[in-house]
Amino acid sequence: MPASQYPYTTPPLPYAYDALEPAISQETMHYHHDKHLQGYVEQLNAVLIRQLPYQEWTLEQLLYYNTSLPIPIQAAVKNNGGGVYNHTLFFALMTPGGAGSPVGALARAILQEYSTAEDFQRAFLARARGQFGSGYTFLALSPTCRLRILTTANQDTPLPWNCCPILLVDNWEHAYYLQYQNRRAEYLQAWWPLINWDIAEENYQRALLQQHGT
Ligand SMILES: [Fe+2]
């Protein structure tokens, strides 16, 4: 979970650019990380450069309390800050070869909401396939500590809904178009086995602490 502050920097990938091949190509990873994420980082810094009070806020605070910011910078902070937040989570949640299937408390929680892990996979991927336009599909923890599959448009996050992200997939065409063109369903099927369920479990534990503490 990104907890960074101004000035933002681009976190390095936790694996080599070609490590996710053949599911996600080296070329896609270079563009996605070095151009798209880097661009969001640079634009967020540019927006905040003369906003001294808000340089002290964490990235999560900027997104959660976005409507408390000066109106002229709200959209730019939401879009670029969301781009930094979502991509940092997304890249961290993949790993070469994947970690198999859900683990730990998250695995048990998934089975409480869905009959089987396969049913959860089907439900998650169906929401991702069906998303109109650009955005993300999340598994998130609700304020009442229930698992929810949510979609957000553009670079929006579930934070303003008081939901904590656990897992997400990038449904923007830039995430797959170089390799899969318009075949989002193929990209999603190839992405699923890359999920780092150990990181998802860490995110779940952090989300539980956060929701219990609010
Ligand atoms: Fe992306």
GROMACS .gro file of C-alpha atoms and ligand atoms in nm:
model
  215
    1MET     CA    1   0.000   0.000   0.000
    2PRO     CA    2   0.162   0.328  -0.104
    3ALA     CA    3   0.221   0.555   0.193
    4SER     CA    4   0.447   0.801   0.020
    5GLN     CA    5   0.455   1.178   0.036
    6TYR     CA    6   0.565   1.466  -0.182
    7PRO     CA    7   0.799   1.466  -0.371
    8TYR     CA    8   0.680   1.138  -0.516
    9THR     CA    9   0.915   0.896  -0.687
   10THR     CA   10   0.846   0.599  -0.910
   11PRO     CA   11   0.885   0.276  -0.713
   12PRO     CA   12   1.095   0.024  -0.904
   13LEU     CA   13   0.929  -0.294  -1.022
   14PRO     CA   14   0.975  -0.573  -0.767
   15TYR     CA   15   1.081  -0.807  -1.055
   16ALA     CA   16   1.250  -0.781  -1.394
   17TYR     CA   17   1.064  -0.623  -1.685
   18ASP     CA   18   1.051  -0.956  -1.867
   19ALA     CA   19   0.966  -1.162  -1.559
   20LEU     CA   20   0.593  -1.178  -1.631
   21GLU     CA   21   0.630  -1.306  -1.985
   22PRO     CA   22   0.457  -1.459  -2.169
   23ALA     CA   23   0.145  -1.334  -1.988
   24ILE     CA   24   0.260  -0.970  -1.993
   25SER     CA   25   0.535  -0.872  -2.231
   26GLN     CA   26   0.852  -0.684  -2.147
   27GLU     CA   27   0.749  -0.408  -2.389
   28THR     CA   28   0.415  -0.363  -2.211
   29MET     CA   29   0.587  -0.345  -1.873
   30HIS     CA   30   0.836  -0.085  -1.996
   31TYR     CA   31   0.562   0.142  -2.128
   32HIS     CA   32   0.331   0.081  -1.837
   33HIS     CA   33   0.585   0.141  -1.562
   34ASP     CA   34   0.837   0.379  -1.721
   35LYS     CA   35   0.593   0.595  -1.918
   36HIS     CA   36   0.248   0.572  -1.762
   37LEU     CA   37   0.332   0.543  -1.391
   38GLN     CA   38   0.629   0.776  -1.428
   39GLY     CA   39   0.399   1.028  -1.597
   40TYR     CA   40   0.151   1.021  -1.311
   41VAL     CA   41   0.433   1.071  -1.060
   42GLU     CA   42   0.571   1.373  -1.250
   43GLN     CA   43   0.230   1.531  -1.298
   44LEU     CA   44   0.133   1.483  -0.933
   45ASN     CA   45   0.457   1.652  -0.824
   46ALA     CA   46   0.394   1.936  -1.070
   47VAL     CA   47   0.046   1.993  -0.928
   48LEU     CA   48   0.174   2.000  -0.569
   49ILE     CA   49   0.491   2.205  -0.624
   50ARG     CA   50   0.329   2.529  -0.504
   51GLN     CA   51   0.082   2.367  -0.262
   52LEU     CA   52   0.295   2.366   0.052
   53PRO     CA   53   0.024   2.260   0.302
   54TYR     CA   54  -0.071   1.959   0.090
   55GLN     CA   55   0.287   1.844   0.043
   56GLU     CA   56   0.264   1.723   0.403
   57TRP     CA   57  -0.035   1.500   0.330
   58THR     CA   58   0.013   1.134   0.249
   59LEU     CA   59  -0.101   1.005  -0.087
   60GLU     CA   60  -0.395   0.830   0.078
   61GLN     CA   61  -0.499   1.153   0.251
   62LEU     CA   62  -0.487   1.342  -0.080
   63LEU     CA   63  -0.723   1.085  -0.232
   64TYR     CA   64  -0.950   1.027   0.069
   65TYR     CA   65  -0.997   1.397   0.146
   66ASN     CA   66  -0.979   1.507  -0.218
   67THR     CA   67  -1.284   1.733  -0.194
   68SER     CA   68  -1.114   1.928   0.087
   69LEU     CA   69  -0.839   2.040  -0.149
   70PRO     CA   70  -0.859   2.371  -0.337
   71ILE     CA   71  -1.109   2.320  -0.620
   72PRO     CA   72  -0.860   2.403  -0.901
   73ILE     CA   73  -0.633   2.110  -0.805
   74GLN     CA   74  -0.890   1.850  -0.699
   75ALA     CA   75  -0.924   1.674  -1.035
   76ALA     CA   76  -0.552   1.677  -1.113
   77VAL     CA   77  -0.465   1.535  -0.770
   78LYS     CA   78  -0.738   1.269  -0.796
   79ASN     CA   79  -0.633   1.162  -1.145
   80ASN     CA   80  -0.257   1.169  -1.104
   81GLY     CA   81  -0.251   1.068  -0.739
   82GLY     CA   82  -0.487   0.784  -0.821
   83GLY     CA   83  -0.256   0.687  -1.105
   84VAL     CA   84   0.036   0.663  -0.865
   85TYR     CA   85  -0.165   0.479  -0.600
   86ASN     CA   86  -0.336   0.229  -0.829
   87HIS     CA   87  -0.030   0.144  -1.036
   88THR     CA   88   0.191   0.098  -0.731
   89LEU     CA   89  -0.060  -0.151  -0.592
   90PHE     CA   90  -0.108  -0.322  -0.927
   91PHE     CA   91   0.261  -0.383  -0.995
   92ALA     CA   92   0.321  -0.507  -0.640
   93LEU     CA   93   0.034  -0.754  -0.671
   94MET     CA   94   0.196  -0.949  -0.953
   95THR     CA   95   0.483  -1.195  -0.929
   96PRO     CA   96   0.657  -1.427  -1.174
   97GLY     CA   97   0.478  -1.759  -1.178
   98GLY     CA   98   0.219  -1.638  -0.932
   99ALA     CA   99   0.164  -1.768  -0.582
  100GLY     CA  100  -0.111  -2.014  -0.669
  101SER     CA  101  -0.431  -1.933  -0.489
  102PRO     CA  102  -0.556  -1.716  -0.202
  103VAL     CA  103  -0.382  -1.780   0.129
  104GLY     CA  104  -0.437  -1.721   0.498
  105ALA     CA  105  -0.722  -1.518   0.640
  106LEU     CA  106  -0.804  -1.373   0.300
  107ALA     CA  107  -0.864  -1.720   0.160
  108ARG     CA  108  -1.106  -1.792   0.446
  109ALA     CA  109  -1.283  -1.459   0.399
  110ILE     CA  110  -1.325  -1.523   0.026
  111LEU     CA  111  -1.490  -1.856   0.105
  112GLN     CA  112  -1.730  -1.681   0.342
  113GLU     CA  113  -1.852  -1.454   0.063
  114TYR     CA  114  -1.830  -1.697  -0.230
  115SER     CA  115  -1.889  -2.071  -0.226
  116THR     CA  116  -1.551  -2.152  -0.377
  117ALA     CA  117  -1.231  -1.977  -0.482
  118GLU     CA  118  -1.330  -2.053  -0.840
  119ASP     CA  119  -1.664  -1.876  -0.795
  120PHE     CA  120  -1.478  -1.572  -0.665
  121GLN     CA  121  -1.242  -1.583  -0.964
  122ARG     CA  122  -1.537  -1.604  -1.204
  123ALA     CA  123  -1.715  -1.313  -1.034
  124PHE     CA  124  -1.404  -1.094  -1.026
  125LEU     CA  125  -1.307  -1.157  -1.387
  126ALA     CA  126  -1.665  -1.107  -1.507
  127ARG     CA  127  -1.672  -0.762  -1.347
  128ALA     CA  128  -1.334  -0.681  -1.504
  129ARG     CA  129  -1.439  -0.803  -1.850
  130GLY     CA  130  -1.761  -0.605  -1.828
  131GLN     CA  131  -1.617  -0.272  -1.723
  132PHE     CA  132  -1.701   0.001  -1.972
  133GLY     CA  133  -1.406   0.218  -2.066
  134SER     CA  134  -1.093   0.270  -1.860
  135GLY     CA  135  -1.063   0.191  -1.493
  136TYR     CA  136  -0.998  -0.080  -1.237
  137THR     CA  137  -1.165  -0.377  -1.076
  138PHE     CA  138  -1.092  -0.409  -0.705
  139LEU     CA  139  -1.138  -0.657  -0.429
  140ALA     CA  140  -1.181  -0.425  -0.132
  141LEU     CA  141  -1.279  -0.438   0.234
  142SER     CA  142  -1.595  -0.245   0.317
  143PRO     CA  143  -1.639  -0.035   0.633
  144THR     CA  144  -1.826  -0.332   0.782
  145CYS     CA  145  -1.530  -0.561   0.698
  146ARG     CA  146  -1.701  -0.743   0.413
  147LEU     CA  147  -1.520  -0.829   0.091
  148ARG     CA  148  -1.660  -0.644  -0.207
  149ILE     CA  149  -1.579  -0.647  -0.579
  150LEU     CA  150  -1.586  -0.286  -0.700
  151THR     CA  151  -1.503  -0.105  -1.019
  152THR     CA  152  -1.379   0.250  -1.048
  153ALA     CA  153  -1.354   0.469  -1.355
  154ASN     CA  154  -1.036   0.636  -1.477
  155GLN     CA  155  -0.781   0.651  -1.192
  156ASP     CA  156  -1.038   0.666  -0.913
  157THR     CA  157  -0.978   0.458  -0.600
  158PRO     CA  158  -1.227   0.308  -0.350
  159LEU     CA  159  -1.079   0.522  -0.069
  160PRO     CA  160  -1.352   0.791  -0.079
  161TRP     CA  161  -1.608   0.512  -0.025
  162ASN     CA  162  -1.422   0.408   0.292
  163CYS     CA  163  -1.319   0.084   0.124
  164CYS     CA  164  -0.963  -0.050   0.150
  165PRO     CA  165  -0.810  -0.209  -0.162
  166ILE     CA  166  -0.682  -0.565  -0.135
  167LEU     CA  167  -0.645  -0.670  -0.499
  168LEU     CA  168  -0.693  -0.487  -0.827
  169VAL     CA  169  -0.654  -0.525  -1.200
  170ASP     CA  170  -0.580  -0.247  -1.446
  171ASN     CA  171  -0.847  -0.244  -1.718
  172TRP     CA  172  -0.698   0.046  -1.913
  173GLU     CA  173  -0.611  -0.048  -2.269
  174HIS     CA  174  -0.252   0.064  -2.205
  175ALA     CA  175  -0.222  -0.237  -1.972
  176TYR     CA  176  -0.271  -0.487  -2.254
  177TYR     CA  177  -0.321  -0.333  -2.598
  178LEU     CA  178   0.037  -0.379  -2.725
  179GLN     CA  179   0.004  -0.752  -2.673
  180TYR     CA  180  -0.365  -0.837  -2.675
  181GLN     CA  181  -0.509  -0.546  -2.877
  182ASN     CA  182  -0.883  -0.540  -2.799
  183ARG     CA  183  -0.889  -0.885  -2.633
  184ARG     CA  184  -0.930  -0.778  -2.271
  185ALA     CA  185  -1.070  -1.117  -2.168
  186GLU     CA  186  -0.750  -1.290  -2.284
  187TYR     CA  187  -0.537  -1.041  -2.091
  188LEU     CA  188  -0.743  -1.098  -1.776
  189GLN     CA  189  -0.712  -1.476  -1.802
  190ALA     CA  190  -0.335  -1.441  -1.844
  191TRP     CA  191  -0.313  -1.193  -1.554
  192TRP     CA  192  -0.497  -1.404  -1.295
  193PRO     CA  193  -0.217  -1.665  -1.244
  194LEU     CA  194   0.031  -1.381  -1.181
  195ILE     CA  195  -0.145  -1.260  -0.866
  196ASN     CA  196   0.083  -1.242  -0.565
  197TRP     CA  197  -0.155  -1.376  -0.301
  198ASP     CA  198   0.098  -1.316  -0.024
  199ILE     CA  199   0.079  -0.942  -0.097
  200ALA     CA  200  -0.300  -0.964  -0.120
  201GLU     CA  201  -0.301  -1.124   0.227
  202GLU     CA  202  -0.079  -0.842   0.359
  203ASN     CA  203  -0.319  -0.587   0.210
  204TYR     CA  204  -0.612  -0.770   0.371
  205GLN     CA  205  -0.448  -0.768   0.714
  206ARG     CA  206  -0.373  -0.396   0.680
  207ALA     CA  207  -0.727  -0.329   0.564
  208LEU     CA  208  -0.869  -0.515   0.866
  209LEU     CA  209  -0.660  -0.304   1.101
  210GLN     CA  210  -0.765   0.014   0.925
  211GLN     CA  211  -1.137  -0.068   0.924
  212HIS     CA  212  -1.136  -0.183   1.284
  213GLY     CA  213  -0.955   0.134   1.383
  214THR     CA  214  -1.205   0.369   1.217
  215FE      FE  215  -0.220   0.138  -1.610
   0.00000   0.00000   0.00000
